[in-house]
Amino acid sequence: MKISNFSPMIMSPKAEELISLFEELGFEKRHTKTGLNGEDITHVRMKNEDGFPVDISYVDRLPQDVSCIRMNVDNFEEAYDFLIKRGFKNTQGDKIGESKSGKGTAMMSPTGFIIVLSHHIKNHD
Amino acid sequence: MKITSFNPLIITRNAAETIKLFEALGFEVKHKKTGINNEDITTVSMKNADGFRVDVTKADVPQDISTIRMNVRDFDEAFEFLTSKGFKNAQGDRVTDTGSSKATMMVSPSGFAINLIEHIRKD
């Protein structure tokens, strides 16, 4: 299984404040995606000059920030099955968010940490 | 402010199984530090072949805490910056000093945490 990205991610109802904070820490917005998961979820990818990435997702329905790990893989099904075998649960039940650019869902470990598993489809139109 | 490391860190009672999980994902243990804070706290730094990093800290917490490990060149500068943004030191007034590093966990007003660390470089 090839991991193509592995970075800190924060899901937050106050994403704008977090984005401002990380901008002051030297991070710049690199990519913004809206309407994720068929909901009003906006995802912002940030990076600093040394290449350290952080992802911020604006999720209005959350009562407070949820820190997690964003893991992009080249084979979503393989990674999903791998995590399920190790006791992870899809936080959305059977639902997996899909769009032209990829698919993803938040997987919670048996011990309580979250990996946001995603597969990014390159060169989508 | 110079950031020298920035990666996910998981604080957990179940460190052994968490480390095994990341090993199965292709990460290797690169560094281990024990007896942090003069308590039974151990941190393991892991890295995979592509350079992605994750840290796992074994501590007696009721459930896992996901944080960001942020190494900086100047701990005091970073600490003051985060405090000015409303972050609180999870240890109150205490800063962990191991001799080779200074560290503490800073919690934002909105609830996420940064483990702030400076490795003390010997000139």
Coordinates of C-alpha atoms in Angstrom, one line a residue, chain A residues 1-10 12-14 17-18 21-22 24-25 27 48-50 52-54 64-69 71 82-83 86 88 109-115, chain B residues 1-10 12 14 17-18 20-22 24-27 48 50 52-54 63-68 70 81-82 85 87 108-114:
Chain A
M1 CA 0.0 0.0 0.0
K2 CA 1.5 3.3 -1.0
I3 CA 0.9 6.3 1.3
S4 CA 1.1 9.4 -0.8
N5 CA 0.3 11.9 2.0
F6 CA 0.3 11.6 5.8
S7 CA -0.2 14.8 7.7
P8 CA -2.0 16.4 10.6
M9 CA -5.5 17.4 10.0
I10 CA -8.0 19.4 12.0
S12 CA -13.2 22.5 13.0
P13 CA -16.4 24.6 13.2
K14 CA -14.0 27.6 13.4
E17 CA -9.5 31.1 12.9
L18 CA -7.3 28.1 12.5
L21 CA -3.3 31.0 13.0
F22 CA -1.4 28.7 10.6
E24 CA 0.8 33.5 11.1
L25 CA 2.9 30.4 11.7
F27 CA 1.8 28.3 6.3
N48 CA 4.9 26.1 4.9
E49 CA 8.1 27.0 3.1
D50 CA 9.8 23.8 4.3
F52 CA 5.2 20.8 6.1
P53 CA 1.5 20.3 5.4
V54 CA -1.6 20.7 7.5
Q64 CA -15.3 21.6 18.8
D65 CA -12.1 20.8 17.0
V66 CA -11.3 17.2 16.1
S67 CA -7.7 16.5 15.4
C68 CA -6.9 13.6 13.1
I69 CA -4.4 12.2 10.6
M71 CA -3.7 9.6 5.0
F82 CA -6.6 -3.1 6.2
L83 CA -8.0 -0.7 8.8
R86 CA -7.6 -3.9 12.7
F88 CA -11.2 0.6 12.8
S109 CA -9.4 3.3 15.6
P110 CA -10.4 0.9 18.5
T111 CA -8.5 3.2 20.8
G112 CA -10.1 6.4 19.6
F113 CA -7.9 8.2 17.2
I114 CA -9.0 9.1 13.7
I115 CA -7.5 8.6 10.3
Chain B
M1 CA 9.4 31.3 13.6
K2 CA 11.4 28.3 12.4
I3 CA 9.6 25.0 12.5
T4 CA 11.9 22.0 12.3
S5 CA 9.3 19.2 12.6
F6 CA 5.6 19.1 12.1
N7 CA 3.8 15.8 12.2
P8 CA 0.9 13.9 13.8
L9 CA 1.4 12.7 17.4
I10 CA -0.9 10.3 19.2
T12 CA -2.4 6.8 24.1
N14 CA -2.4 1.6 24.0
E17 CA -0.8 -1.8 19.5
T18 CA -0.7 1.7 18.0
K20 CA 2.2 -2.2 15.6
L21 CA -0.4 -0.6 13.5
F22 CA 1.9 2.0 12.1
A24 CA 2.1 -2.7 9.5
L25 CA 1.6 0.5 7.5
G26 CA 5.3 0.7 6.8
F27 CA 6.6 3.0 9.5
N48 CA 8.3 5.5 6.7
D50 CA 8.9 8.2 2.0
F52 CA 6.3 10.6 6.6
R53 CA 6.5 10.8 10.4
V54 CA 4.3 9.9 13.3
Q63 CA -8.7 7.9 25.7
D64 CA -6.4 8.7 22.8
I65 CA -5.4 12.3 22.2
S66 CA -4.4 13.3 18.6
T67 CA -2.1 16.3 18.5
I68 CA 0.4 17.9 16.3
M70 CA 5.8 20.9 16.3
F81 CA 3.1 33.3 20.3
L82 CA 0.6 30.5 21.1
K85 CA -3.5 33.4 20.5
F87 CA -3.6 28.7 23.8
S108 CA -6.0 26.0 21.5
P109 CA -9.2 27.9 22.5
S110 CA -11.1 25.7 19.9
G111 CA -9.8 22.5 21.3
F112 CA -6.9 21.1 19.2
A113 CA -3.5 20.6 20.8
I114 CA 0.1 21.2 19.7

